[in-house]
Amino acid sequence: GSLRKAADVRGEARIVNHSSTARWVGLPLSESYLSPSEKGALGGDLTPFRMNRYHHSKLCNALFTIALHHKFRERGIENVKVLVADPGLAATHIVDNVGLSTGKLREAYLYFAKHFVPFQSAADGAVPLMQCSFGEDSKSGSFYAPARLGMYGEPTLVIQEGKAVETNPIKGFSERYVLDQNQQKLMWLKSEEAVDEKFFSD
């Protein structure tokens, strides 16, 4: 395909996905969030339920990345790298887009952000993504996130080549969901079901 052609021409190709600190904020991957459902079945427009769906979407991005890395390596594909980034907390319009544009909940959110967790600029939030995309030392199966609480600061490795990084500076947070092979398999199978085809023929 086009990725293999690009890798042959340039020496390598990359697939880079975007996750979020929201991957931590919720339960393990649930099949109910990966299957067709009736309107309102997953909580409707109430903010906690919307955030839970957001959590699942960002966890899925990370799970699929690590699963794809393993699939490539099992097939001897070494010149296509698959990576994922977490921007941390950045000053974008996400607060408005998740329903916190008015009211006490927005005030509480902004107070917390102002007094406890410094927001990065949107440009700084893009740095982990740039590391994945252009870093000469970036390896496939790697996950870059901000070093300070996973929310701000320079990008650091939390997963490398599909494995936990022992020196991960983000204390108190675990990538156990992302590294769970059963969750990776579930994400992979439901993704294939969604498009009604196998991603690999063998």
Coordinates of C-alpha atoms in Angstrom, one line a residue:
G1 CA 0.0 0.0 0.0
S2 CA 0.9 3.7 0.1
L3 CA 2.7 3.4 3.5
R4 CA 5.0 0.7 2.2
K5 CA 5.7 2.8 -0.9
A6 CA 6.5 5.9 1.2
A7 CA 8.8 3.8 3.4
D8 CA 10.6 2.4 0.4
V9 CA 11.1 5.9 -1.0
R10 CA 12.0 7.7 2.2
G11 CA 13.4 4.9 4.3
E12 CA 10.5 4.9 6.7
A13 CA 6.8 6.0 7.1
R14 CA 4.9 6.9 10.2
I15 CA 1.4 6.6 11.5
V16 CA 0.8 9.1 14.4
N17 CA -2.4 9.1 16.5
H18 CA -3.6 11.5 19.2
S19 CA -4.7 10.4 22.6
S20 CA -5.3 12.5 25.8
T21 CA -5.0 12.5 29.5
A22 CA -8.6 11.5 29.4
R23 CA -7.5 7.9 28.7
W24 CA -6.9 7.7 32.5
V25 CA -10.2 9.2 33.6
G26 CA -12.6 6.3 33.4
L27 CA -13.0 2.5 33.4
P28 CA -11.3 0.0 31.2
L29 CA -12.5 -0.3 27.6
S30 CA -16.1 -1.5 27.4
E31 CA -17.5 -3.3 24.3
S32 CA -20.7 -1.3 24.7
Y33 CA -18.8 1.8 23.5
L34 CA -17.6 0.0 20.4
S35 CA -20.9 -1.3 19.2
P36 CA -24.0 0.3 17.6
S37 CA -26.4 1.7 20.3
E38 CA -29.7 3.4 20.6
K39 CA -29.8 7.2 21.0
G40 CA -29.2 8.0 24.7
A41 CA -28.1 4.5 25.6
L42 CA -24.7 5.7 26.6
G43 CA -25.9 8.6 28.7
G44 CA -27.0 11.2 26.2
D45 CA -25.8 14.8 26.5
L46 CA -25.1 15.0 30.2
T47 CA -21.5 16.1 30.7
P48 CA -20.2 13.1 32.8
F49 CA -21.5 10.7 30.1
R50 CA -20.0 12.8 27.3
M51 CA -16.7 12.8 29.1
N52 CA -16.9 9.0 29.5
R53 CA -17.3 8.6 25.8
Y54 CA -14.4 11.0 25.2
H55 CA -12.3 8.8 27.6
H56 CA -13.1 5.7 25.6
S57 CA -12.3 7.4 22.3
K58 CA -8.9 8.5 23.5
L59 CA -8.1 5.2 25.1
C60 CA -9.1 3.5 21.8
N61 CA -6.6 5.7 19.9
A62 CA -3.8 4.6 22.2
L63 CA -4.9 0.9 22.2
F64 CA -5.1 0.7 18.4
T65 CA -1.7 2.3 18.1
I66 CA 0.1 -0.3 20.3
A67 CA -1.9 -3.1 18.7
L68 CA -0.9 -2.0 15.2
H69 CA 2.7 -1.7 16.2
H70 CA 2.7 -5.4 17.4
K71 CA 0.9 -6.5 14.2
F72 CA 3.5 -4.8 12.0
R73 CA 6.4 -6.3 14.0
E74 CA 4.8 -9.8 13.9
R75 CA 4.9 -9.5 10.1
G76 CA 8.4 -8.2 9.9
I77 CA 7.4 -4.7 8.9
E78 CA 10.2 -2.6 10.4
N79 CA 10.1 0.6 8.3
V80 CA 6.6 1.7 9.2
K81 CA 6.5 3.3 12.7
V82 CA 3.3 3.7 14.7
L83 CA 3.2 6.2 17.5
V84 CA 0.8 8.1 19.7
A85 CA 0.9 11.4 21.6
D86 CA -0.9 13.0 24.5
P87 CA -0.9 16.9 24.3
G88 CA -1.6 17.3 28.0
L89 CA -3.6 20.4 29.1
A90 CA -3.5 23.1 26.4
A91 CA -5.3 26.4 26.0
T92 CA -7.7 25.4 23.2
H93 CA -11.5 25.5 22.9
I94 CA -12.0 22.1 24.3
V95 CA -13.6 23.5 27.5
D96 CA -16.4 25.0 25.4
N97 CA -16.8 21.9 23.2
V98 CA -17.4 19.5 26.1
G99 CA -20.2 21.5 27.5
L100 CA -18.4 23.6 30.1
S101 CA -19.0 26.9 28.4
T102 CA -21.3 28.3 31.1
G103 CA -22.2 27.8 34.7
K104 CA -20.6 26.7 38.0
L105 CA -18.9 23.7 36.4
R106 CA -16.9 25.9 34.0
E107 CA -16.0 28.2 36.9
A108 CA -14.8 25.3 39.0
Y109 CA -12.8 23.9 36.0
L110 CA -11.1 27.2 35.3
Y111 CA -10.4 27.8 39.0
F112 CA -8.6 24.4 39.2
A113 CA -6.7 25.1 36.0
K114 CA -5.6 28.5 37.1
H115 CA -4.5 27.6 40.7
F116 CA -3.3 24.0 40.4
V117 CA -2.3 23.0 36.9
P118 CA -0.7 25.5 34.5
F119 CA -2.2 25.4 31.0
Q120 CA 0.2 25.2 28.1
S121 CA -0.2 27.1 24.9
A122 CA -1.9 25.3 22.0
A123 CA 1.6 25.3 20.3
D124 CA 3.2 23.7 23.4
G125 CA 0.4 21.1 23.4
A126 CA 1.5 20.1 19.9
V127 CA 5.1 19.3 20.9
P128 CA 4.5 15.6 21.8
L129 CA 2.7 15.1 18.4
M130 CA 5.7 16.7 16.7
Q131 CA 8.1 14.4 18.6
C132 CA 6.2 11.4 17.3
S133 CA 6.1 12.8 13.8
F134 CA 9.6 14.1 13.3
G135 CA 11.8 12.9 16.2
E136 CA 14.8 11.1 14.8
D137 CA 15.1 8.9 17.9
S138 CA 11.3 8.1 18.0
K139 CA 10.7 4.4 17.9
S140 CA 7.6 2.5 16.8
G141 CA 5.1 1.5 19.5
S142 CA 6.0 4.7 21.5
F143 CA 3.8 7.0 23.4
Y144 CA 4.9 10.5 24.2
A145 CA 3.2 12.7 26.9
P146 CA 4.1 15.8 28.9
A147 CA 6.5 15.0 31.7
R148 CA 4.9 17.0 34.5
L149 CA 1.9 15.1 35.8
G150 CA 1.2 14.1 32.2
M151 CA -0.3 17.6 31.8
Y152 CA 2.4 20.0 30.9
G153 CA 6.1 20.2 30.2
E154 CA 8.5 18.6 27.7
P155 CA 7.4 15.4 26.0
T156 CA 8.6 12.2 27.6
L157 CA 8.2 8.5 26.9
V158 CA 5.6 6.6 28.8
I159 CA 5.6 3.6 26.5
Q160 CA 8.4 2.5 24.1
E161 CA 8.1 -0.2 21.5
G162 CA 4.9 -1.4 23.1
K163 CA 6.2 -1.8 26.6
A164 CA 6.1 0.3 29.8
V165 CA 9.0 2.7 30.4
E166 CA 10.6 1.9 33.7
T167 CA 11.8 5.5 34.1
N168 CA 8.4 7.1 33.4
P169 CA 8.5 10.4 35.3
I170 CA 4.7 10.7 35.4
K171 CA 4.2 9.3 38.9
G172 CA 0.9 8.0 40.1
F173 CA -0.5 7.2 36.7
S174 CA -0.4 3.8 35.0
E175 CA -0.7 2.8 31.3
R176 CA -2.2 -0.5 32.3
Y177 CA -5.3 0.0 30.2
V178 CA -3.2 0.9 27.1
L179 CA -0.8 -2.1 27.6
D180 CA -3.6 -4.6 28.4
Q181 CA -3.4 -7.1 25.5
N182 CA -7.0 -8.2 26.0
Q183 CA -8.1 -4.6 25.5
Q184 CA -5.9 -4.3 22.5
K185 CA -7.5 -7.4 21.0
L186 CA -11.0 -6.1 21.7
M187 CA -10.2 -2.7 20.1
W188 CA -8.7 -4.5 17.0
L189 CA -11.6 -6.9 16.5
K190 CA -14.3 -4.2 17.0
S191 CA -12.4 -1.9 14.5
E192 CA -12.5 -4.7 11.9
E193 CA -16.1 -5.2 12.6
A194 CA -16.8 -1.5 12.1
V195 CA -15.4 -1.5 8.6
D196 CA -16.4 -5.1 7.8
E197 CA -13.0 -6.2 6.7
K198 CA -9.7 -7.7 8.0
F199 CA -6.8 -5.3 8.2
F200 CA -4.4 -8.1 7.4
S201 CA -5.1 -11.0 5.1
D202 CA -3.1 -13.6 7.0

